[in-house]
Amino acid sequence: MINDKINNRYYKTTGMILKHSPIGEADRLLTVYTANMGKLKLVAKGVRRTKSKLGGHLDLLNHSQLEVSRGRNLDTISSALSINSFQLLRENLRKTADAFYCLDLVDSLTPENEPDHNIFLNLVETLEKMLHIENPLIIWHFSFKLLYLTGYLPELYNCGNCQIKIQPNKHAFNSILGGIVCENCSIKLENNLQTHNNSLPISINTIKILRYFKTHTLDNIISLNVEQSVVLEIQKALLSHITASVERNLKSTLFLNHISKFISKME
Amino acid sequence: MESRREISAIDPVLKLIQELNKLPGIGIKTAQRLAFHLIKIPNDSVSLANAIIEMTNSIKTCIICQNITDISPCKICNNPSRNNKTICVVEEPLDVLAIERTGSYSGLYHVLNGCISPTNGIGPDELTIKLLLERLRLASENPNNTVEEIILATNSNLEGEATSMYLQHLMQPFKYKITRIARGLPTGAELEYADEATITKAMEGRYTL
């Protein structure tokens, strides 16, 4: 009986810290994607103080073990221990930008309190891979898999407008119509301004890679040797699809683009 | 219901409560308590109101360091006894206060007015980074240039580190000495509760006694 009461008041979980915003004197409201409870909003008391015991364990991009006490509105974190703080990502500007993007994408695409262990695993595995491997396909594979897990996957086999099977021909990617559009339809749609503005040319190689994303693991993807132009097409297609799915521009993509331009200029 | 709305429109106390309620950390109950306290001390209320008005009218940003000030350039930038060889880059005006409180730093500052936070939509262009670069460019073209070192004192969280790394990349062409404030255990802290990143940094930054 007493045990039951205690269990109702506390719970233990592990999660990735996706987002934080300051509240009150020294507290923060955290958005955490947990392994078994989905996305949660939790209060972390006093973490903005230098001597906070929790602070270091609850920074963004921390995979932490949490002990949470239930509150009337929001639950409060009572203790935290970081499992992995992804230190190598924090020390590299490009990887930091990629990590910010991954966190923002999970936050934007997932609803609160809906557990999906695969989303959690996808995030953690991707970040762990990013620690030691620099490959632009990693974050696009992550984005694709997240779209798949959240039900926003773009259509890659049939035309988004007339539903016929896509033949190796000239195609376009149209985020409004939810995926690839066949040659006939893309010509027809040129007159419609709204759909035309959301249309991107897409090569057969890019479609192949996107289809490969669906059936293969991250390790398979990393071993691929893909041209820069295809990576760019994948990036454009997925970002426009994400913008259409969440119905707003993802703020972290601005920084992502800024940093990749900035770093290529430096090199 | 109608009469209630009328009261809220004319009652100056309710108006004050609404205004106080807008302040960070002040809920409706606290706002009520503060408003009724101010009624009891009319003289203090007037001086408080005057202080707020004076502050709002005279506050501006220093053209050199972007800190908030009443005179521009600010007292720190204008002070000839300060060490003009170092510029300490901080996120917020409150960070300047925190460093000044220690009395251990006598150089100049630059306030960024925030840090790079892509998830909240704050990128490099929203900060005063361009003004900092302009300041450094002017300094490096000046034959009497005194600046030797830039200290990056942004917060030691993910966003602060990202801001710091970005600035470091940007400032490399200037050939100034670029330093980052140390990270490690705060005074009075117990090792037991520290996270791995802090302990790693503390180990890296150890010194010979």
Short mmCIF file of C-alpha atoms in Angstrom, two decimals:
data_model
loop_
_atom_site.label_atom_id
_atom_site.label_comp_id
_atom_site.label_asym_id
_atom_site.label_seq_id
_atom_site.Cartn_x
_atom_site.Cartn_y
_atom_site.Cartn_z
CA MET A 1 0.00 0.00 0.00
CA ILE A 2 2.74 2.44 1.00
CA ASN A 3 4.80 1.31 -1.98
CA ASP A 4 1.92 2.06 -4.32
CA LYS A 5 1.67 5.58 -2.99
CA ILE A 6 5.38 6.14 -3.48
CA ASN A 7 5.21 4.77 -7.03
CA ASN A 8 2.40 7.17 -7.82
CA ARG A 9 4.43 10.08 -6.65
CA TYR A 10 7.69 9.25 -8.42
CA TYR A 11 8.77 7.62 -11.60
CA LYS A 12 12.10 6.85 -13.20
CA THR A 13 12.87 7.17 -16.87
CA THR A 14 15.67 7.98 -19.30
CA GLY A 15 15.48 10.60 -22.01
CA MET A 16 17.14 13.03 -24.36
CA ILE A 17 16.87 16.74 -23.53
CA LEU A 18 15.46 18.37 -26.67
CA LYS A 19 14.70 21.92 -25.67
CA HIS A 20 14.81 24.24 -22.68
CA SER A 21 13.40 27.61 -21.79
CA PRO A 22 13.93 29.64 -18.64
CA ILE A 23 11.09 29.95 -16.14
CA GLY A 24 11.05 31.64 -12.74
CA GLU A 25 14.17 32.73 -10.88
CA ALA A 26 16.56 29.91 -11.74
CA ASP A 27 14.38 27.12 -13.16
CA ARG A 28 13.99 25.69 -16.62
CA LEU A 29 11.14 24.06 -18.48
CA LEU A 30 12.62 21.10 -20.33
CA THR A 31 11.24 19.18 -23.28
CA VAL A 32 12.51 15.61 -22.94
CA TYR A 33 12.02 12.68 -25.31
CA THR A 34 11.94 9.68 -23.00
CA ALA A 35 12.59 6.05 -23.88
CA ASN A 36 9.28 4.73 -22.59
CA MET A 37 6.90 7.69 -22.10
CA GLY A 38 7.31 9.75 -25.26
CA LYS A 39 7.82 13.50 -25.21
CA LEU A 40 7.37 15.14 -21.81
CA LYS A 41 7.50 18.68 -20.49
CA LEU A 42 9.33 18.68 -17.14
CA VAL A 43 10.39 21.37 -14.70
CA ALA A 44 14.01 21.40 -13.54
CA LYS A 45 14.35 23.50 -10.40
CA GLY A 46 17.37 25.73 -9.84
CA VAL A 47 19.37 24.44 -12.82
CA ARG A 48 20.45 27.90 -13.92
CA ARG A 49 22.45 28.35 -10.74
CA THR A 50 26.18 27.61 -10.96
CA LYS A 51 26.11 25.23 -8.05
CA SER A 52 23.08 23.27 -9.20
CA LYS A 53 23.59 19.54 -8.79
CA LEU A 54 21.32 18.83 -11.75
CA GLY A 55 22.47 21.54 -14.18
CA GLY A 56 25.27 19.65 -15.90
CA HIS A 57 23.13 16.56 -16.32
CA LEU A 58 20.20 18.42 -17.87
CA ASP A 59 21.83 20.53 -20.58
CA LEU A 60 20.53 20.15 -24.14
CA LEU A 61 21.80 17.08 -25.98
CA ASN A 62 22.21 15.07 -22.80
CA HIS A 63 21.00 11.50 -22.60
CA SER A 64 20.10 11.31 -18.92
CA GLN A 65 18.58 9.06 -16.36
CA LEU A 66 15.81 10.97 -14.59
CA GLU A 67 13.86 10.64 -11.41
CA VAL A 68 10.67 12.65 -11.65
CA SER A 69 8.12 13.58 -9.01
CA ARG A 70 4.56 14.10 -10.14
CA GLY A 71 3.07 17.57 -9.78
CA ARG A 72 -0.41 18.96 -10.20
CA ASN A 73 0.31 20.53 -13.60
CA LEU A 74 3.87 19.77 -14.51
CA ASP A 75 6.17 17.07 -13.15
CA THR A 76 9.46 18.09 -11.56
CA ILE A 77 12.82 16.41 -11.99
CA SER A 78 14.19 15.47 -8.59
CA SER A 79 17.41 13.82 -9.65
CA ALA A 80 19.35 13.33 -12.86
CA LEU A 81 22.43 11.49 -13.99
CA SER A 82 23.79 11.86 -17.51
CA ILE A 83 24.42 8.64 -19.41
CA ASN A 84 25.99 10.29 -22.44
CA SER A 85 26.60 13.99 -22.96
CA PHE A 86 27.89 13.62 -26.59
CA GLN A 87 30.96 15.67 -25.76
CA LEU A 88 32.55 15.30 -29.21
CA LEU A 89 29.46 16.79 -30.89
CA ARG A 90 29.67 19.81 -28.63
CA GLU A 91 33.26 20.50 -29.65
CA ASN A 92 32.62 20.66 -33.40
CA LEU A 93 30.58 23.49 -34.90
CA ARG A 94 29.14 21.55 -37.85
CA LYS A 95 28.22 18.59 -35.67
CA THR A 96 26.64 20.92 -33.10
CA ALA A 97 24.47 22.43 -35.86
CA ASP A 98 23.49 18.92 -37.02
CA ALA A 99 22.62 17.93 -33.45
CA PHE A 100 20.51 21.06 -32.95
CA TYR A 101 18.62 20.15 -36.12
CA CYS A 102 18.00 16.55 -34.94
CA LEU A 103 16.68 17.74 -31.56
CA ASP A 104 14.46 20.36 -33.18
CA LEU A 105 13.07 17.85 -35.70
CA VAL A 106 12.08 15.35 -32.99
CA ASP A 107 10.45 18.16 -31.01
CA SER A 108 8.54 19.42 -34.05
CA LEU A 109 7.29 16.09 -35.39
CA THR A 110 6.26 14.32 -32.19
CA PRO A 111 3.17 14.91 -30.04
CA GLU A 112 3.42 14.97 -26.24
CA ASN A 113 2.84 11.86 -24.11
CA GLU A 114 2.88 9.39 -26.99
CA PRO A 115 5.57 6.80 -26.39
CA ASP A 116 7.50 5.42 -29.33
CA HIS A 117 10.68 3.64 -28.37
CA ASN A 118 11.88 3.55 -32.00
CA ILE A 119 11.90 7.35 -32.23
CA PHE A 120 14.05 7.47 -29.10
CA LEU A 121 16.43 4.79 -30.46
CA ASN A 122 16.64 6.53 -33.84
CA LEU A 123 17.71 9.77 -32.13
CA VAL A 124 20.26 8.21 -29.78
CA GLU A 125 21.77 5.91 -32.42
CA THR A 126 22.09 8.75 -34.91
CA LEU A 127 23.81 11.02 -32.39
CA GLU A 128 26.15 8.20 -31.38
CA LYS A 129 27.08 7.60 -35.03
CA MET A 130 27.67 11.32 -35.52
CA LEU A 131 30.27 11.31 -32.73
CA HIS A 132 32.88 9.53 -34.84
CA ILE A 133 31.66 9.71 -38.43
CA GLU A 134 31.25 12.80 -40.55
CA ASN A 135 28.78 12.02 -43.34
CA PRO A 136 26.07 14.40 -44.56
CA LEU A 137 23.72 11.48 -45.22
CA ILE A 138 23.45 10.66 -41.48
CA ILE A 139 21.04 13.48 -40.64
CA TRP A 140 19.00 12.97 -43.81
CA HIS A 141 18.62 9.27 -43.07
CA PHE A 142 17.59 10.29 -39.55
CA SER A 143 15.03 12.76 -40.93
CA PHE A 144 13.65 10.16 -43.33
CA LYS A 145 13.33 7.53 -40.62
CA LEU A 146 11.65 10.00 -38.28
CA LEU A 147 9.16 10.95 -41.00
CA TYR A 148 8.49 7.23 -41.44
CA LEU A 149 7.99 6.65 -37.69
CA THR A 150 5.69 9.65 -37.27
CA GLY A 151 3.62 8.84 -40.36
CA TYR A 152 4.74 11.70 -42.58
CA LEU A 153 6.73 9.61 -45.07
CA PRO A 154 6.78 11.09 -48.60
CA GLU A 155 5.36 8.94 -51.41
CA LEU A 156 8.22 7.49 -53.47
CA TYR A 157 6.66 4.83 -55.70
CA ASN A 158 3.44 6.30 -57.13
CA CYS A 159 2.69 9.75 -58.47
CA GLY A 160 1.34 12.02 -55.72
CA ASN A 161 -1.26 13.42 -58.12
CA CYS A 162 -2.49 10.65 -60.48
CA GLN A 163 -1.28 7.61 -58.45
CA ILE A 164 0.33 5.83 -61.41
CA LYS A 165 3.57 3.94 -60.79
CA ILE A 166 6.60 6.20 -61.24
CA GLN A 167 8.67 5.28 -64.33
CA PRO A 168 12.34 6.26 -64.70
CA ASN A 169 11.72 9.54 -66.42
CA LYS A 170 11.70 13.23 -65.58
CA HIS A 171 10.03 13.71 -62.21
CA ALA A 172 9.51 16.38 -59.64
CA PHE A 173 9.25 16.30 -55.87
CA ASN A 174 6.23 18.19 -54.63
CA SER A 175 5.82 18.74 -50.91
CA ILE A 176 2.19 19.89 -51.23
CA LEU A 177 1.24 16.68 -53.04
CA GLY A 178 3.27 14.62 -50.56
CA GLY A 179 6.05 13.16 -52.70
CA ILE A 180 7.17 12.31 -56.21
CA VAL A 181 5.05 13.55 -59.12
CA CYS A 182 5.23 11.96 -62.61
CA GLU A 183 6.30 13.87 -65.71
CA ASN A 184 2.79 14.38 -67.09
CA CYS A 185 1.42 15.72 -63.84
CA SER A 186 4.40 18.01 -63.17
CA ILE A 187 3.86 19.63 -66.60
CA LYS A 188 0.13 19.96 -65.91
CA LEU A 189 0.76 21.46 -62.47
CA GLU A 190 3.06 24.16 -63.80
CA ASN A 191 0.01 26.38 -64.26
CA ASN A 192 -1.04 26.05 -60.64
CA LEU A 193 1.08 28.61 -58.83
CA GLN A 194 0.85 27.13 -55.33
CA THR A 195 1.80 23.60 -56.26
CA HIS A 196 4.33 24.84 -58.80
CA ASN A 197 6.18 26.85 -56.14
CA ASN A 198 6.56 23.73 -54.03
CA SER A 199 7.90 21.65 -56.88
CA LEU A 200 11.56 20.61 -57.03
CA PRO A 201 13.30 18.72 -59.81
CA ILE A 202 14.54 15.35 -58.55
CA SER A 203 16.87 12.90 -60.27
CA ILE A 204 16.42 9.16 -60.50
CA ASN A 205 19.52 8.63 -58.32
CA THR A 206 18.03 10.73 -55.53
CA ILE A 207 14.80 8.72 -55.65
CA LYS A 208 16.86 5.53 -55.47
CA ILE A 209 18.73 6.73 -52.40
CA LEU A 210 15.49 7.80 -50.71
CA ARG A 211 13.99 4.36 -51.41
CA TYR A 212 17.21 2.79 -50.08
CA PHE A 213 16.77 4.86 -46.86
CA LYS A 214 13.46 3.12 -46.30
CA THR A 215 14.82 -0.40 -46.41
CA HIS A 216 18.36 -0.08 -45.05
CA THR A 217 20.02 0.71 -41.74
CA LEU A 218 22.27 3.63 -40.93
CA ASP A 219 25.38 1.43 -41.25
CA ASN A 220 24.43 0.55 -44.85
CA ILE A 221 23.84 4.22 -45.60
CA ILE A 222 27.21 5.33 -44.27
CA SER A 223 29.03 2.92 -46.59
CA LEU A 224 27.36 4.49 -49.65
CA ASN A 225 29.35 6.79 -51.88
CA VAL A 226 26.95 9.49 -52.98
CA GLU A 227 27.59 12.53 -55.16
CA GLN A 228 27.33 15.99 -53.62
CA SER A 229 24.55 16.98 -56.05
CA VAL A 230 22.40 14.04 -54.90
CA VAL A 231 22.96 14.93 -51.22
CA LEU A 232 21.82 18.46 -52.00
CA GLU A 233 18.68 17.21 -53.75
CA ILE A 234 17.87 14.91 -50.82
CA GLN A 235 18.35 17.84 -48.43
CA LYS A 236 16.08 20.15 -50.45
CA ALA A 237 13.37 17.54 -50.95
CA LEU A 238 13.27 16.43 -47.31
CA LEU A 239 13.39 19.97 -45.91
CA SER A 240 10.53 21.12 -48.13
CA HIS A 241 8.58 17.99 -47.17
CA ILE A 242 9.21 18.65 -43.45
CA THR A 243 8.14 22.29 -43.81
CA ALA A 244 4.90 21.15 -45.47
CA SER A 245 4.34 18.48 -42.80
CA VAL A 246 4.84 20.65 -39.70
CA GLU A 247 3.34 23.68 -41.51
CA ARG A 248 6.14 26.04 -40.54
CA ASN A 249 9.81 26.56 -41.20
CA LEU A 250 12.05 24.62 -38.87
CA LYS A 251 14.12 27.30 -37.15
CA SER A 252 17.20 25.15 -36.73
CA THR A 253 17.53 24.62 -40.51
CA LEU A 254 18.46 28.29 -40.92
CA PHE A 255 21.43 27.75 -38.63
CA LEU A 256 22.26 24.44 -40.33
CA ASN A 257 22.42 26.16 -43.74
CA HIS A 258 24.30 29.12 -42.31
CA ILE A 259 26.97 26.89 -40.75
CA SER A 260 27.45 24.67 -43.80
CA LYS A 261 27.92 27.75 -46.00
CA PHE A 262 30.18 29.34 -43.39
CA ILE A 263 32.39 26.27 -42.99
CA SER A 264 32.72 25.64 -46.73
CA LYS A 265 33.80 29.29 -47.10
CA MET A 266 36.41 28.84 -44.35
CA GLU A 267 37.81 25.75 -46.05
CA MET B 1 -20.88 40.65 -15.75
CA GLU B 2 -21.36 44.07 -17.36
CA SER B 3 -20.70 45.92 -14.10
CA ARG B 4 -17.56 43.83 -13.52
CA ARG B 5 -16.14 44.85 -16.87
CA GLU B 6 -16.87 48.48 -16.06
CA ILE B 7 -14.91 48.21 -12.82
CA SER B 8 -11.90 46.65 -14.53
CA ALA B 9 -11.91 49.45 -17.10
CA ILE B 10 -12.00 52.31 -14.60
CA ASP B 11 -10.33 50.93 -11.55
CA PRO B 12 -6.69 52.12 -11.47
CA VAL B 13 -5.79 49.42 -8.96
CA LEU B 14 -6.86 46.66 -11.33
CA LYS B 15 -4.92 48.34 -14.10
CA LEU B 16 -1.82 48.36 -11.89
CA ILE B 17 -2.37 44.69 -11.05
CA GLN B 18 -2.55 43.85 -14.75
CA GLU B 19 0.68 45.74 -15.43
CA LEU B 20 2.54 44.11 -12.53
CA ASN B 21 1.27 40.74 -13.70
CA LYS B 22 3.19 41.19 -16.96
CA LEU B 23 6.56 41.09 -15.11
CA PRO B 24 8.49 37.82 -15.12
CA GLY B 25 7.91 35.66 -12.06
CA ILE B 26 4.90 37.71 -10.87
CA GLY B 27 1.61 35.86 -10.85
CA ILE B 28 -1.81 37.40 -10.32
CA LYS B 29 -1.76 36.89 -6.53
CA THR B 30 1.68 38.46 -6.11
CA ALA B 31 0.60 41.33 -8.37
CA GLN B 32 -2.41 41.94 -6.13
CA ARG B 33 -0.26 41.84 -3.01
CA LEU B 34 2.26 44.28 -4.52
CA ALA B 35 -0.48 46.66 -5.72
CA PHE B 36 -2.14 46.81 -2.30
CA HIS B 37 1.25 47.26 -0.64
CA LEU B 38 1.96 50.23 -2.92
CA ILE B 39 -1.36 51.82 -1.87
CA LYS B 40 -0.16 51.79 1.71
CA ILE B 41 3.11 53.60 0.93
CA PRO B 42 2.19 56.45 -1.48
CA ASN B 43 5.57 58.24 -1.25
CA ASP B 44 7.59 55.15 -2.07
CA SER B 45 5.17 54.35 -4.90
CA VAL B 46 5.79 57.71 -6.52
CA SER B 47 9.57 57.33 -6.29
CA LEU B 48 9.28 53.82 -7.74
CA ALA B 49 7.18 55.12 -10.62
CA ASN B 50 9.67 57.95 -11.22
CA ALA B 51 12.58 55.52 -11.16
CA ILE B 52 10.88 53.38 -13.79
CA ILE B 53 10.13 56.38 -16.00
CA GLU B 54 13.67 57.73 -15.64
CA MET B 55 15.15 54.34 -16.43
CA THR B 56 12.98 53.88 -19.52
CA ASN B 57 13.79 57.33 -20.85
CA SER B 58 17.52 57.38 -20.24
CA ILE B 59 18.48 53.79 -21.06
CA LYS B 60 20.41 53.15 -24.27
CA THR B 61 22.99 50.76 -25.65
CA CYS B 62 26.66 51.69 -25.52
CA ILE B 63 27.91 52.23 -29.09
CA ILE B 64 31.14 50.40 -28.31
CA CYS B 65 30.30 47.41 -26.12
CA GLN B 66 26.48 47.14 -26.67
CA ASN B 67 25.90 47.00 -22.92
CA ILE B 68 22.93 48.91 -21.52
CA THR B 69 23.93 52.29 -20.15
CA ASP B 70 22.70 55.81 -19.44
CA ILE B 71 25.60 57.50 -21.24
CA SER B 72 27.14 56.28 -24.46
CA PRO B 73 29.98 55.25 -24.58
CA CYS B 74 29.40 53.61 -21.22
CA LYS B 75 31.39 54.14 -18.04
CA ILE B 76 33.46 51.01 -18.57
CA CYS B 77 34.41 51.84 -22.18
CA ASN B 78 35.19 55.45 -21.17
CA ASN B 79 37.28 54.61 -18.13
CA PRO B 80 40.98 55.32 -18.95
CA SER B 81 42.19 53.25 -15.98
CA ARG B 82 40.75 50.05 -17.42
CA ASN B 83 42.95 47.61 -19.27
CA ASN B 84 42.18 48.15 -22.96
CA LYS B 85 44.20 45.13 -24.10
CA THR B 86 41.44 42.61 -23.50
CA ILE B 87 37.80 42.38 -24.61
CA CYS B 88 35.59 39.95 -22.75
CA VAL B 89 32.63 38.71 -24.84
CA VAL B 90 29.53 37.89 -22.75
CA GLU B 91 25.94 36.95 -23.54
CA GLU B 92 23.91 39.35 -21.38
CA PRO B 93 24.35 42.66 -19.52
CA LEU B 94 23.79 40.69 -16.31
CA ASP B 95 26.95 38.70 -17.08
CA VAL B 96 28.93 41.98 -17.07
CA LEU B 97 27.53 42.69 -13.61
CA ALA B 98 28.49 39.20 -12.45
CA ILE B 99 32.09 39.59 -13.67
CA GLU B 100 32.35 43.16 -12.33
CA ARG B 101 31.21 41.95 -8.92
CA THR B 102 34.32 39.79 -8.64
CA GLY B 103 36.64 42.75 -9.20
CA SER B 104 39.13 40.35 -10.80
CA TYR B 105 38.77 41.61 -14.37
CA SER B 106 39.72 45.12 -15.38
CA GLY B 107 39.43 44.91 -19.19
CA LEU B 108 36.64 45.86 -21.58
CA TYR B 109 33.48 44.00 -22.61
CA HIS B 110 31.29 43.18 -25.55
CA VAL B 111 27.68 42.15 -24.92
CA LEU B 112 26.12 39.81 -27.52
CA ASN B 113 22.56 40.21 -26.23
CA GLY B 114 21.91 36.47 -26.25
CA CYS B 115 23.47 33.31 -27.62
CA ILE B 116 23.00 31.20 -30.73
CA SER B 117 19.94 29.07 -30.06
CA PRO B 118 18.66 27.47 -33.27
CA THR B 119 15.77 25.71 -31.56
CA ASN B 120 14.44 29.09 -30.41
CA GLY B 121 15.12 30.69 -33.79
CA ILE B 122 18.07 32.80 -32.64
CA GLY B 123 20.89 32.70 -35.16
CA PRO B 124 24.12 34.71 -35.47
CA ASP B 125 22.30 37.59 -37.20
CA GLU B 126 20.09 38.24 -34.17
CA LEU B 127 23.13 38.92 -31.97
CA THR B 128 25.61 41.82 -31.98
CA ILE B 129 28.28 39.68 -33.68
CA LYS B 130 28.56 41.98 -36.73
CA LEU B 131 29.17 44.96 -34.43
CA LEU B 132 31.87 43.01 -32.59
CA LEU B 133 33.63 42.16 -35.86
CA GLU B 134 33.38 45.79 -36.97
CA ARG B 135 34.88 46.86 -33.66
CA LEU B 136 37.76 44.40 -34.08
CA ARG B 137 38.30 45.39 -37.70
CA LEU B 138 38.51 49.08 -36.79
CA ALA B 139 40.87 48.23 -33.93
CA SER B 140 43.16 46.19 -36.17
CA GLU B 141 43.33 48.98 -38.76
CA ASN B 142 44.17 51.54 -36.11
CA PRO B 143 47.97 52.05 -35.75
CA ASN B 144 47.49 52.67 -32.01
CA ASN B 145 45.64 49.39 -31.61
CA THR B 146 45.80 48.15 -28.06
CA VAL B 147 43.61 45.05 -28.24
CA GLU B 148 45.60 41.84 -27.78
CA GLU B 149 43.22 39.27 -26.41
CA ILE B 150 39.56 38.30 -26.80
CA ILE B 151 38.10 36.34 -23.92
CA LEU B 152 35.04 34.27 -24.81
CA ALA B 153 32.92 34.18 -21.66
CA THR B 154 29.65 32.74 -22.98
CA ASN B 155 27.77 30.24 -20.82
CA SER B 156 29.12 26.73 -20.68
CA ASN B 157 26.01 25.01 -22.05
CA LEU B 158 25.43 23.72 -25.58
CA GLU B 159 24.27 27.09 -26.92
CA GLY B 160 27.08 29.03 -25.22
CA GLU B 161 29.68 26.60 -26.55
CA ALA B 162 28.21 26.83 -30.06
CA THR B 163 28.32 30.64 -29.91
CA SER B 164 31.90 30.48 -28.69
CA MET B 165 33.03 28.10 -31.44
CA TYR B 166 31.31 30.22 -34.07
CA LEU B 167 33.01 33.39 -32.81
CA GLN B 168 36.37 31.63 -32.66
CA HIS B 169 36.06 30.65 -36.35
CA LEU B 170 34.99 34.19 -37.29
CA MET B 171 37.77 35.95 -35.40
CA GLN B 172 40.65 33.80 -36.62
CA PRO B 173 41.64 36.22 -39.43
CA PHE B 174 42.32 38.99 -36.90
CA LYS B 175 45.32 37.23 -35.30
CA TYR B 176 44.28 38.18 -31.79
CA LYS B 177 44.85 35.79 -28.94
CA ILE B 178 41.47 34.09 -28.42
CA THR B 179 40.82 32.51 -25.04
CA ARG B 180 37.88 30.67 -23.49
CA ILE B 181 37.07 30.97 -19.79
CA ALA B 182 37.93 27.86 -17.79
CA ARG B 183 35.39 25.20 -16.97
CA GLY B 184 35.43 23.00 -13.93
CA LEU B 185 34.06 22.66 -10.45
CA PRO B 186 32.47 25.70 -8.83
CA THR B 187 33.68 26.73 -5.36
CA GLY B 188 32.02 24.67 -2.66
CA ALA B 189 30.95 21.97 -5.10
CA GLU B 190 31.23 18.30 -4.39
CA LEU B 191 32.95 16.09 -6.92
CA GLU B 192 30.41 13.34 -6.32
CA TYR B 193 27.57 15.31 -7.91
CA ALA B 194 29.48 16.68 -10.88
CA ASP B 195 28.66 15.46 -14.41
CA GLU B 196 31.31 13.76 -16.57
CA ALA B 197 31.80 16.74 -18.87
CA THR B 198 32.59 19.02 -15.93
CA ILE B 199 35.02 16.54 -14.39
CA THR B 200 36.72 15.96 -17.76
CA LYS B 201 37.16 19.71 -18.21
CA ALA B 202 38.36 20.09 -14.62
CA MET B 203 40.98 17.39 -15.22
CA GLU B 204 42.11 19.00 -18.48
CA GLY B 205 42.45 22.39 -16.81
CA ARG B 206 44.42 21.20 -13.75
CA TYR B 207 47.43 23.26 -12.72
CA THR B 208 50.70 22.66 -10.87
CA LEU B 209 50.82 23.76 -7.27
#
